[in-house]
Amino acid sequence: MDTMTTERISDTLAAFGISPENSGVFIGGMALPGTGINLHSHSPVDGLAIGSVRSCSENEFDRVVEGAISAFETWRTWPAPKRGDVVRQVGEALRLHKKDLGKLVSYEMGKSYQEGLGEVQEMIDICDFAVGLSRQLHGLTMHSERPDHRMYEQWHPLGIVGVISAFNFPVAVWSWNAMLAWVCGNVTIWKPSEKTPLCSLACQHIVTEVFSRNGVPDGVSCIVNGGREVGEMLASDHRIPLVSATGSTRMGKAVGAMVGGRLGRALLELGGNNAIIVSANADLDMALRASLFGAVGTCGQRCTSTRRLIVHESVYGAFREKLVKAYGQLRIGDPLDESNHVGPLIDQEAVALYDRALEAAGQQGGRLAVPGGRLKGRGYESGCYVRPAIVEATPEMMIVQEETFAPILYLMKYSGHVHEAIAIQNGVRQGLSSAVMTTDLREAERFLSGVGSDCGIANVNIGTSGAEIGGAFGGEKDTGGGRESGSDAWKNYMRRQTNTINFGTELPLAQGIKFDI
């Protein structure tokens, strides 16, 4: 396996104006010096340094917020369809840069090139969705109880939307928020993951080119790279009415408390501990394909990754055999080599968490059906490559209750009715994605009913991983309750206003109250 070198992506970096050293703070196309600490980006693919960004200081953060406020004053006056046309052009630019941006995502984050391309396609899709949405920001009309009165509601932009994104989807989740926020008339300040800062520079480069052609105010799109301290600046600033944060439950609780403490809004997309139920009536070949990608895609670093398989005892042995055989055929290595299925974990800290989870599983009574372990040798010099593992487990094991951001799959069995499997699935603190594999209509409908899955996403005969942008994305319980992307998620980025108009000559009061002088 050939070792990745930075020379292989030098043209990609140049296409986005990325140098070995860069500012990580932008108000539109204007780069601020970046007087905070240096953030160095090392690829988990080969461990080599790609580049660095200078992070945001407190003074620069204040300049960014003021720039965003100024831009909002103008941007919110643009007609929504005009804002939508700008977003349409962003989508067209992403189409032109799809291969380069997908390659950068793959190299900086470590996911397969196909998944990198898929992430950019998500960005394109949300642009298309937002363009149509720009002509459909509908309110309601209500009948008034008072004569000669009309009531209706309308939606107005909030102002600044702060976006805190995670490393596993270094560009797509930002776009889910930004494209909807922009067509709604808001401006955005994005704090990317400190583990994937260069992807944010590429996105800002693309957006700036489009915005400049259209005369969009610079502060509509801002970036503040940095660590936890920059996230705290976003969460605590009363000038930012909405903070959308994607990441761990621990991080989300901290952000939620800080934003809630100033009575701001928090849109939280947090951890998942997702399960697939494999019924006695499942198509096992279909269940295998769904489980395999769900468990090992992005090296198990998706919030929707499949972490638990709950299999009926009557098919447990046959399905276990299929699964173990499939794991034996996985190819692990350079994610830009499209013959490989699995790339690296994001960094060696993630590898250490993987090791500890496997150790804990063994101590708690789990049995390895597919041993894991670190991969060493030529092509694995970064120290971030591991083997996907399968642990035969029981639902009450403490480690099964947790989300481990790594390719570890817990295999469990159930007996009797699908009710038992649903109870096992729901018996964790997280509530993001879920699935049942069955050809039985009653089981499928039970799973989707009010006494079925308690997750924000519930699927039948597809896996837990991979959501289309047309549906609202998010989950319940420790997943945070937020909703992004499709359906009516746009309402999160706006404020609702109820209006009553009296077009008569009298002033009747509601509820028939009399107040005569």
Short mmCIF file of C-alpha atoms in Angstrom, two decimals:
data_model
loop_
_atom_site.label_atom_id
_atom_site.label_comp_id
_atom_site.label_asym_id
_atom_site.label_seq_id
_atom_site.Cartn_x
_atom_site.Cartn_y
_atom_site.Cartn_z
CA MET A 1 0.00 0.00 0.00
CA ASP A 2 1.49 3.35 -1.04
CA THR A 3 2.00 5.91 1.69
CA MET A 4 0.00 9.10 1.17
CA THR A 5 2.07 12.25 0.71
CA THR A 6 1.01 15.88 0.74
CA GLU A 7 2.22 16.16 -2.85
CA ARG A 8 -0.79 14.11 -3.88
CA ILE A 9 -3.15 16.85 -2.70
CA SER A 10 -1.00 19.90 -3.40
CA ASP A 11 -3.14 20.85 -6.41
CA THR A 12 -6.25 20.48 -4.27
CA LEU A 13 -4.89 22.79 -1.59
CA ALA A 14 -3.82 25.32 -4.22
CA ALA A 15 -7.28 25.28 -5.78
CA PHE A 16 -8.68 26.62 -2.50
CA GLY A 17 -5.86 29.06 -1.78
CA ILE A 18 -4.65 26.99 1.18
CA SER A 19 -1.00 27.51 2.14
CA PRO A 20 1.17 25.80 4.76
CA GLU A 21 0.18 28.62 7.14
CA ASN A 22 -3.21 30.33 7.02
CA SER A 23 -5.47 32.61 8.97
CA GLY A 24 -8.44 30.74 10.38
CA VAL A 25 -10.58 33.84 10.95
CA PHE A 26 -12.66 35.33 8.15
CA ILE A 27 -15.34 37.97 7.72
CA GLY A 28 -16.42 36.96 4.25
CA GLY A 29 -13.34 37.22 2.05
CA MET A 30 -11.44 39.38 4.55
CA ALA A 31 -8.94 37.39 6.58
CA LEU A 32 -8.13 38.65 10.06
CA PRO A 33 -4.60 37.95 11.32
CA GLY A 34 -5.63 35.17 13.65
CA THR A 35 -3.75 35.99 16.85
CA GLY A 36 -4.79 32.96 18.86
CA ILE A 37 -2.94 29.65 18.98
CA ASN A 38 -1.82 27.77 15.86
CA LEU A 39 -3.93 24.75 14.93
CA HIS A 40 -1.95 22.16 13.00
CA SER A 41 -3.81 19.78 10.72
CA HIS A 42 -2.24 16.32 10.40
CA SER A 43 -3.86 13.78 8.11
CA PRO A 44 -4.85 10.56 9.86
CA VAL A 45 -4.17 8.84 6.53
CA ASP A 46 -0.37 9.11 6.77
CA GLY A 47 0.28 11.30 9.81
CA LEU A 48 1.83 14.08 7.74
CA ALA A 49 1.20 17.77 8.35
CA ILE A 50 -1.10 19.32 5.76
CA GLY A 51 -1.09 22.91 7.01
CA SER A 52 -1.98 25.12 9.93
CA VAL A 53 -4.43 27.89 10.75
CA ARG A 54 -4.12 30.70 13.27
CA SER A 55 -7.10 30.65 15.59
CA CYS A 56 -9.42 33.40 16.73
CA SER A 57 -8.62 35.66 19.68
CA GLU A 58 -11.23 37.37 21.85
CA ASN A 59 -10.69 40.73 20.14
CA GLU A 60 -11.00 39.19 16.70
CA PHE A 61 -14.14 37.36 17.74
CA ASP A 62 -15.72 40.68 18.65
CA ARG A 63 -14.76 42.09 15.24
CA VAL A 64 -16.35 39.08 13.54
CA VAL A 65 -19.60 39.48 15.48
CA GLU A 66 -19.75 43.19 14.68
CA GLY A 67 -19.10 42.44 11.01
CA ALA A 68 -21.87 39.84 11.01
CA ILE A 69 -24.32 42.26 12.66
CA SER A 70 -23.56 44.90 10.04
CA ALA A 71 -24.05 42.41 7.20
CA PHE A 72 -27.35 41.22 8.67
CA GLU A 73 -28.80 44.73 8.50
CA THR A 74 -28.46 44.59 4.70
CA TRP A 75 -28.87 40.88 3.98
CA ARG A 76 -32.24 40.57 5.71
CA THR A 77 -33.66 43.23 3.34
CA TRP A 78 -32.86 41.14 0.26
CA PRO A 79 -35.96 39.30 -1.02
CA ALA A 80 -35.85 35.65 -0.01
CA PRO A 81 -35.89 34.40 -3.63
CA LYS A 82 -32.89 36.62 -4.35
CA ARG A 83 -31.07 35.11 -1.37
CA GLY A 84 -32.09 31.71 -2.72
CA ASP A 85 -30.54 32.50 -6.08
CA VAL A 86 -27.21 33.19 -4.37
CA VAL A 87 -27.43 29.83 -2.62
CA ARG A 88 -28.23 28.24 -5.98
CA GLN A 89 -24.94 29.60 -7.28
CA VAL A 90 -23.13 28.20 -4.24
CA GLY A 91 -24.55 24.80 -5.20
CA GLU A 92 -23.28 25.21 -8.75
CA ALA A 93 -19.82 26.15 -7.45
CA LEU A 94 -19.81 23.06 -5.22
CA ARG A 95 -20.57 20.93 -8.26
CA LEU A 96 -17.49 22.35 -9.97
CA HIS A 97 -15.32 21.72 -6.90
CA LYS A 98 -16.87 18.40 -5.87
CA LYS A 99 -13.86 16.21 -6.61
CA ASP A 100 -11.32 18.54 -5.02
CA LEU A 101 -13.38 19.19 -1.90
CA GLY A 102 -14.27 15.51 -1.58
CA LYS A 103 -10.57 14.67 -1.78
CA LEU A 104 -9.68 17.21 0.90
CA VAL A 105 -12.43 15.90 3.18
CA SER A 106 -11.15 12.36 2.68
CA TYR A 107 -7.53 13.26 3.36
CA GLU A 108 -8.01 15.62 6.30
CA MET A 109 -10.73 13.58 8.05
CA GLY A 110 -9.88 10.05 6.90
CA LYS A 111 -13.18 8.87 5.44
CA SER A 112 -13.21 7.06 2.10
CA TYR A 113 -13.06 9.14 -1.06
CA GLN A 114 -16.54 7.91 -2.01
CA GLU A 115 -17.86 9.13 1.33
CA GLY A 116 -16.02 12.41 0.84
CA LEU A 117 -17.77 12.85 -2.50
CA GLY A 118 -21.05 11.89 -0.83
CA GLU A 119 -20.56 14.56 1.80
CA VAL A 120 -20.08 17.25 -0.86
CA GLN A 121 -23.19 15.91 -2.62
CA GLU A 122 -25.09 16.48 0.62
CA MET A 123 -23.98 20.11 0.43
CA ILE A 124 -25.23 20.36 -3.14
CA ASP A 125 -28.52 18.74 -2.19
CA ILE A 126 -29.15 21.13 0.70
CA CYS A 127 -28.43 24.05 -1.63
CA ASP A 128 -31.09 22.73 -4.02
CA PHE A 129 -33.52 22.28 -1.13
CA ALA A 130 -32.83 25.77 0.19
CA VAL A 131 -33.40 27.36 -3.23
CA GLY A 132 -36.92 25.96 -3.37
CA LEU A 133 -37.47 26.84 0.26
CA SER A 134 -36.66 30.49 -0.44
CA ARG A 135 -40.06 30.78 -2.14
CA GLN A 136 -41.93 28.80 0.53
CA LEU A 137 -41.27 30.48 3.88
CA HIS A 138 -44.99 30.29 4.56
CA GLY A 139 -46.98 31.51 7.54
CA LEU A 140 -50.60 30.73 8.44
CA THR A 141 -53.83 32.72 8.31
CA MET A 142 -56.23 32.31 11.24
CA HIS A 143 -59.83 33.40 11.75
CA SER A 144 -60.28 36.06 14.41
CA GLU A 145 -63.05 35.89 17.00
CA ARG A 146 -63.53 39.65 16.59
CA PRO A 147 -65.46 41.15 13.66
CA ASP A 148 -63.51 43.00 10.97
CA HIS A 149 -60.21 41.57 12.17
CA ARG A 150 -57.65 39.45 10.35
CA MET A 151 -55.00 37.29 11.99
CA TYR A 152 -51.93 35.73 10.46
CA GLU A 153 -48.40 34.70 11.35
CA GLN A 154 -45.15 35.38 9.60
CA TRP A 155 -41.52 34.41 10.04
CA HIS A 156 -38.56 36.77 10.35
CA PRO A 157 -34.81 36.04 10.43
CA LEU A 158 -33.14 35.79 13.83
CA GLY A 159 -29.84 37.50 13.05
CA ILE A 160 -26.57 35.66 13.66
CA VAL A 161 -26.60 31.86 13.63
CA GLY A 162 -23.56 30.32 15.29
CA VAL A 163 -22.57 26.91 13.93
CA ILE A 164 -20.28 24.52 15.83
CA SER A 165 -19.49 21.47 13.70
CA ALA A 166 -17.68 18.18 14.35
CA PHE A 167 -14.77 16.55 12.56
CA ASN A 168 -16.69 13.57 11.19
CA PHE A 169 -18.68 15.68 8.73
CA PRO A 170 -16.35 18.65 8.36
CA VAL A 171 -18.37 20.42 5.64
CA ALA A 172 -21.86 18.93 5.25
CA VAL A 173 -23.30 19.77 8.67
CA TRP A 174 -22.16 23.38 8.34
CA SER A 175 -23.98 23.56 4.99
CA TRP A 176 -27.18 22.12 6.47
CA ASN A 177 -27.24 25.08 8.83
CA ALA A 178 -25.74 27.80 6.64
CA MET A 179 -27.83 27.31 3.50
CA LEU A 180 -31.11 27.33 5.42
CA ALA A 181 -29.98 30.20 7.63
CA TRP A 182 -28.99 32.27 4.59
CA VAL A 183 -32.22 31.86 2.64
CA CYS A 184 -34.09 32.73 5.84
CA GLY A 185 -32.17 36.03 5.93
CA ASN A 186 -29.66 35.22 8.67
CA VAL A 187 -25.89 35.46 8.72
CA THR A 188 -23.60 32.74 10.06
CA ILE A 189 -20.47 32.44 12.18
CA TRP A 190 -18.93 28.98 11.84
CA LYS A 191 -16.59 27.37 14.35
CA PRO A 192 -15.29 24.24 12.61
CA SER A 193 -13.71 21.32 14.40
CA GLU A 194 -10.13 22.07 15.34
CA LYS A 195 -9.30 18.63 13.89
CA THR A 196 -10.37 19.58 10.35
CA PRO A 197 -9.75 23.32 9.96
CA LEU A 198 -8.58 23.28 6.34
CA CYS A 199 -11.94 22.05 5.07
CA SER A 200 -13.49 25.24 6.43
CA LEU A 201 -11.04 27.37 4.47
CA ALA A 202 -11.97 25.54 1.28
CA CYS A 203 -15.68 26.19 1.88
CA GLN A 204 -15.08 29.85 2.63
CA HIS A 205 -13.05 30.16 -0.59
CA ILE A 206 -15.95 28.74 -2.63
CA VAL A 207 -18.58 30.87 -0.92
CA THR A 208 -16.54 34.06 -1.13
CA GLU A 209 -16.20 33.75 -4.90
CA VAL A 210 -19.98 33.45 -5.29
CA PHE A 211 -20.79 36.18 -2.78
CA SER A 212 -18.35 38.62 -4.39
CA ARG A 213 -20.00 38.21 -7.80
CA ASN A 214 -23.38 38.96 -6.27
CA GLY A 215 -22.49 41.86 -3.98
CA VAL A 216 -23.36 39.92 -0.82
CA PRO A 217 -22.12 41.70 2.34
CA ASP A 218 -18.91 40.11 3.66
CA GLY A 219 -20.23 39.30 7.12
CA VAL A 220 -22.97 36.96 5.85
CA SER A 221 -20.43 34.11 6.06
CA CYS A 222 -17.81 34.21 8.83
CA ILE A 223 -15.36 31.65 10.21
CA VAL A 224 -13.73 31.51 13.64
CA ASN A 225 -11.35 28.59 13.89
CA GLY A 226 -10.20 27.58 17.34
CA GLY A 227 -10.66 25.22 20.22
CA ARG A 228 -13.10 24.99 23.09
CA GLU A 229 -12.54 28.60 24.11
CA VAL A 230 -13.89 29.85 20.77
CA GLY A 231 -16.94 27.63 21.11
CA GLU A 232 -17.56 29.15 24.53
CA MET A 233 -17.37 32.63 22.99
CA LEU A 234 -20.12 31.65 20.57
CA ALA A 235 -22.28 30.02 23.21
CA SER A 236 -22.02 32.88 25.71
CA ASP A 237 -22.48 35.86 23.38
CA HIS A 238 -25.94 37.42 23.76
CA ARG A 239 -25.65 38.91 20.28
CA ILE A 240 -25.96 35.41 18.78
CA PRO A 241 -29.60 34.30 19.17
CA LEU A 242 -29.13 30.73 17.89
CA VAL A 243 -26.22 28.34 18.32
CA SER A 244 -26.38 25.07 16.40
CA ALA A 245 -23.90 22.57 17.85
CA THR A 246 -23.02 19.11 16.60
CA GLY A 247 -20.83 16.81 18.66
CA SER A 248 -20.75 14.73 21.80
CA THR A 249 -23.47 14.74 24.44
CA ARG A 250 -20.96 16.12 26.94
CA MET A 251 -20.19 19.06 24.66
CA GLY A 252 -23.88 19.63 23.91
CA LYS A 253 -24.82 19.79 27.58
CA ALA A 254 -22.18 22.45 28.14
CA VAL A 255 -23.29 24.48 25.12
CA GLY A 256 -26.97 24.08 25.98
CA ALA A 257 -26.43 25.26 29.55
CA MET A 258 -24.44 28.28 28.44
CA VAL A 259 -26.89 29.31 25.71
CA GLY A 260 -29.90 28.61 27.93
CA GLY A 261 -28.38 30.66 30.72
CA ARG A 262 -28.74 33.76 28.55
CA LEU A 263 -32.15 32.60 27.20
CA GLY A 264 -30.78 32.02 23.72
CA ARG A 265 -31.72 29.13 21.45
CA ALA A 266 -29.63 25.98 21.11
CA LEU A 267 -30.09 23.49 18.29
CA LEU A 268 -28.27 20.36 19.46
CA GLU A 269 -27.27 17.33 17.37
CA LEU A 270 -25.42 15.05 19.77
CA GLY A 271 -24.43 11.43 20.28
CA GLY A 272 -26.08 8.32 18.93
CA ASN A 273 -26.05 4.70 20.08
CA ASN A 274 -27.94 3.33 17.13
CA ALA A 275 -29.36 -0.16 16.76
CA ILE A 276 -30.63 -2.39 13.99
CA ILE A 277 -33.17 -5.04 14.93
CA VAL A 278 -32.86 -8.15 12.77
CA SER A 279 -36.17 -9.94 13.01
CA ALA A 280 -36.84 -13.63 12.50
CA ASN A 281 -38.63 -12.44 9.36
CA ALA A 282 -35.72 -10.40 7.99
CA ASP A 283 -34.11 -10.69 4.59
CA LEU A 284 -30.69 -11.60 5.99
CA ASP A 285 -28.72 -10.57 2.91
CA MET A 286 -30.30 -7.12 3.02
CA ALA A 287 -29.73 -6.93 6.78
CA LEU A 288 -26.09 -7.82 6.25
CA ARG A 289 -25.48 -5.01 3.78
CA ALA A 290 -27.23 -2.48 6.01
CA SER A 291 -25.34 -3.59 9.11
CA LEU A 292 -21.95 -3.69 7.43
CA PHE A 293 -21.94 -0.15 6.06
CA GLY A 294 -23.62 1.19 9.19
CA ALA A 295 -20.95 -0.29 11.44
CA VAL A 296 -17.74 0.35 9.47
CA GLY A 297 -18.58 3.34 7.24
CA THR A 298 -16.44 6.37 8.19
CA CYS A 299 -14.61 3.90 10.46
CA GLY A 300 -17.58 3.98 12.84
CA GLN A 301 -17.33 7.75 13.29
CA ARG A 302 -20.81 8.78 12.20
CA CYS A 303 -23.37 9.90 14.75
CA THR A 304 -25.69 7.47 12.92
CA SER A 305 -23.21 4.58 12.86
CA THR A 306 -24.68 1.21 13.79
CA ARG A 307 -23.31 0.30 17.22
CA ARG A 308 -25.76 -2.42 18.30
CA LEU A 309 -27.29 -5.36 16.42
CA ILE A 310 -30.28 -6.96 18.13
CA VAL A 311 -30.89 -10.28 16.37
CA HIS A 312 -33.68 -12.79 16.90
CA GLU A 313 -32.37 -16.02 18.39
CA SER A 314 -33.82 -18.11 15.54
CA VAL A 315 -31.55 -16.42 12.96
CA TYR A 316 -28.73 -15.36 15.28
CA GLY A 317 -26.31 -18.15 14.33
CA ALA A 318 -26.83 -17.82 10.58
CA PHE A 319 -26.58 -14.04 10.66
CA ARG A 320 -23.51 -14.07 12.90
CA GLU A 321 -21.78 -16.39 10.43
CA LYS A 322 -22.58 -14.08 7.50
CA LEU A 323 -21.40 -11.03 9.39
CA VAL A 324 -18.10 -12.55 10.53
CA LYS A 325 -17.37 -13.70 6.99
CA ALA A 326 -18.09 -10.22 5.59
CA TYR A 327 -15.79 -8.59 8.16
CA GLY A 328 -13.04 -10.90 6.99
CA GLN A 329 -13.34 -9.42 3.51
CA LEU A 330 -12.99 -5.76 4.54
CA ARG A 331 -10.02 -3.91 3.09
CA ILE A 332 -8.51 -1.31 5.41
CA GLY A 333 -6.14 1.39 4.26
CA ASP A 334 -5.62 4.62 2.32
CA PRO A 335 -9.13 6.09 1.96
CA LEU A 336 -8.28 7.71 -1.36
CA ASP A 337 -7.69 4.23 -2.77
CA GLU A 338 -11.22 3.32 -3.80
CA SER A 339 -10.55 -0.40 -3.44
CA ASN A 340 -10.46 0.05 0.35
CA HIS A 341 -13.60 -0.06 2.48
CA VAL A 342 -12.32 1.44 5.74
CA GLY A 343 -9.93 4.30 6.44
CA PRO A 344 -8.35 5.48 9.69
CA LEU A 345 -9.77 6.90 12.89
CA ILE A 346 -9.36 10.66 13.19
CA ASP A 347 -6.34 10.59 15.55
CA GLN A 348 -4.48 8.50 18.08
CA GLU A 349 -6.70 9.76 20.89
CA ALA A 350 -9.62 8.08 19.09
CA VAL A 351 -7.54 4.90 18.81
CA ALA A 352 -6.94 4.96 22.56
CA LEU A 353 -10.71 5.26 23.16
CA TYR A 354 -11.24 2.28 20.83
CA ASP A 355 -8.69 0.25 22.80
CA ARG A 356 -10.30 1.12 26.13
CA ALA A 357 -13.78 0.23 24.86
CA LEU A 358 -12.64 -3.22 23.73
CA GLU A 359 -10.87 -3.78 27.03
CA ALA A 360 -13.99 -2.74 28.96
CA ALA A 361 -16.18 -5.02 26.83
CA GLY A 362 -13.98 -7.97 27.72
CA GLN A 363 -13.98 -7.11 31.41
CA GLN A 364 -17.77 -6.86 31.40
CA GLY A 365 -18.28 -10.31 29.87
CA GLY A 366 -18.27 -9.59 26.15
CA ARG A 367 -16.82 -12.14 23.73
CA LEU A 368 -14.96 -11.16 20.59
CA ALA A 369 -16.57 -12.61 17.47
CA VAL A 370 -14.18 -10.57 15.33
CA PRO A 371 -11.06 -9.43 17.18
CA GLY A 372 -10.06 -5.84 16.72
CA GLY A 373 -6.68 -4.28 17.26
CA ARG A 374 -4.36 -1.68 15.84
CA LEU A 375 -2.81 -2.09 12.40
CA LYS A 376 0.90 -1.53 12.02
CA GLY A 377 3.43 -1.64 9.22
CA ARG A 378 3.77 -0.09 5.79
CA GLY A 379 0.83 2.19 4.98
CA TYR A 380 -0.30 2.41 8.60
CA GLU A 381 2.43 4.79 9.83
CA SER A 382 -0.04 7.34 11.20
CA GLY A 383 -1.01 4.94 13.97
CA CYS A 384 -4.70 5.64 13.33
CA TYR A 385 -5.74 2.41 11.60
CA VAL A 386 -7.70 -0.26 13.50
CA ARG A 387 -9.62 -3.40 12.62
CA PRO A 388 -13.41 -3.21 12.92
CA ALA A 389 -14.45 -5.49 15.78
CA ILE A 390 -17.58 -7.43 16.71
CA VAL A 391 -18.35 -8.14 20.36
CA GLU A 392 -21.04 -10.58 21.43
CA ALA A 393 -22.65 -8.72 24.28
CA THR A 394 -25.70 -8.29 26.49
CA PRO A 395 -27.81 -5.11 26.71
CA GLU A 396 -27.02 -4.38 30.35
CA MET A 397 -23.25 -4.13 29.83
CA MET A 398 -22.11 -0.61 30.72
CA ILE A 399 -19.99 -0.23 27.58
CA VAL A 400 -23.01 -1.09 25.40
CA GLN A 401 -24.86 1.82 26.98
CA GLU A 402 -22.19 4.25 25.80
CA GLU A 403 -21.35 5.69 22.40
CA THR A 404 -17.84 4.75 21.30
CA PHE A 405 -16.83 6.68 18.19
CA ALA A 406 -15.06 3.72 16.58
CA PRO A 407 -15.86 0.59 14.52
CA ILE A 408 -17.02 -1.62 17.40
CA LEU A 409 -20.30 -3.47 16.87
CA TYR A 410 -22.15 -5.10 19.77
CA LEU A 411 -24.07 -8.22 18.76
CA MET A 412 -27.00 -9.23 20.96
CA LYS A 413 -29.92 -11.63 20.71
CA TYR A 414 -33.57 -11.48 21.65
CA SER A 415 -36.35 -14.03 21.80
CA GLY A 416 -40.08 -13.83 21.33
CA HIS A 417 -41.89 -10.79 19.94
CA VAL A 418 -40.37 -7.66 18.42
CA HIS A 419 -41.55 -5.84 21.58
CA GLU A 420 -38.53 -7.29 23.39
CA ALA A 421 -36.12 -6.05 20.75
CA ILE A 422 -37.68 -2.57 20.78
CA ALA A 423 -37.28 -2.41 24.56
CA ILE A 424 -33.59 -3.30 24.23
CA GLN A 425 -33.12 -0.73 21.49
CA ASN A 426 -34.82 2.02 23.50
CA GLY A 427 -32.97 1.10 26.68
CA VAL A 428 -30.10 3.55 26.18
CA ARG A 429 -29.79 7.27 26.87
CA GLN A 430 -29.33 8.24 23.22
CA GLY A 431 -32.14 8.42 20.68
CA LEU A 432 -30.87 9.31 17.22
CA SER A 433 -31.28 6.59 14.58
CA SER A 434 -32.83 3.13 14.55
CA ALA A 435 -33.89 0.44 12.11
CA VAL A 436 -35.74 -2.85 11.88
CA MET A 437 -35.12 -5.45 9.21
CA THR A 438 -38.31 -7.42 8.64
CA THR A 439 -40.71 -8.57 5.95
CA ASP A 440 -43.54 -8.72 8.47
CA LEU A 441 -45.93 -5.76 8.14
CA ARG A 442 -47.06 -5.98 11.75
CA GLU A 443 -43.52 -5.84 13.07
CA ALA A 444 -42.68 -2.88 10.82
CA GLU A 445 -45.74 -0.91 11.87
CA ARG A 446 -45.20 -1.73 15.55
CA PHE A 447 -41.66 -0.40 15.25
CA LEU A 448 -42.92 2.88 13.75
CA SER A 449 -45.82 3.32 16.15
CA GLY A 450 -45.97 5.43 19.27
CA VAL A 451 -44.91 2.43 21.35
CA GLY A 452 -42.07 1.58 18.98
CA SER A 453 -38.73 3.24 18.41
CA ASP A 454 -38.10 6.32 20.57
CA CYS A 455 -35.54 7.73 18.15
CA GLY A 456 -35.78 10.77 15.90
CA ILE A 457 -35.08 8.51 12.90
CA ALA A 458 -36.76 5.12 12.53
CA ASN A 459 -36.22 3.06 9.37
CA VAL A 460 -37.59 -0.17 7.97
CA ASN A 461 -35.37 -2.36 5.80
CA ILE A 462 -32.58 0.18 5.54
CA GLY A 463 -29.78 0.82 8.01
CA THR A 464 -29.27 3.54 10.59
CA SER A 465 -26.62 5.40 8.65
CA GLY A 466 -27.13 7.77 5.75
CA ALA A 467 -29.99 10.28 5.84
CA GLU A 468 -31.47 12.19 2.92
CA ILE A 469 -31.65 15.96 3.29
CA GLY A 470 -35.39 16.05 2.57
CA GLY A 471 -36.26 14.80 6.04
CA ALA A 472 -35.61 16.60 9.32
CA PHE A 473 -32.47 15.14 10.89
CA GLY A 474 -32.05 14.76 14.64
CA GLY A 475 -32.89 12.74 17.71
CA GLU A 476 -34.30 12.62 21.22
CA LYS A 477 -33.07 12.11 24.78
CA ASP A 478 -29.29 12.64 25.06
CA THR A 479 -29.14 13.28 21.33
CA GLY A 480 -30.42 16.77 22.12
CA GLY A 481 -33.80 17.08 20.41
CA GLY A 482 -32.59 19.29 17.54
CA ARG A 483 -33.71 19.06 13.93
CA GLU A 484 -31.68 20.16 10.92
CA SER A 485 -31.85 19.84 7.15
CA GLY A 486 -35.22 19.11 5.55
CA SER A 487 -38.95 19.20 6.27
CA ASP A 488 -39.78 22.29 8.37
CA ALA A 489 -36.39 22.49 10.11
CA TRP A 490 -36.08 25.98 8.59
CA LYS A 491 -38.32 27.27 11.38
CA ASN A 492 -35.45 26.81 13.82
CA TYR A 493 -33.65 29.65 12.06
CA MET A 494 -36.49 32.17 12.25
CA ARG A 495 -38.67 33.92 14.80
CA ARG A 496 -42.44 33.58 14.64
CA GLN A 497 -44.64 36.67 14.78
CA THR A 498 -48.42 36.72 15.14
CA ASN A 499 -50.17 39.71 13.54
CA THR A 500 -53.72 41.01 14.04
CA ILE A 501 -55.16 43.72 11.82
CA ASN A 502 -58.33 45.63 12.66
CA PHE A 503 -59.89 47.00 9.47
CA GLY A 504 -63.18 48.03 11.12
CA THR A 505 -64.38 51.19 12.91
CA GLU A 506 -64.76 49.65 16.38
CA LEU A 507 -62.21 48.35 18.89
CA PRO A 508 -63.66 45.13 20.34
CA LEU A 509 -61.47 43.33 22.88
CA ALA A 510 -60.71 39.61 22.79
CA GLN A 511 -62.69 37.26 25.03
CA GLY A 512 -65.56 39.76 24.97
CA ILE A 513 -63.98 41.95 27.65
CA LYS A 514 -65.74 45.30 28.18
CA PHE A 515 -63.66 48.35 29.00
CA ASP A 516 -65.81 51.42 28.50
CA ILE A 517 -65.00 54.92 29.69
#
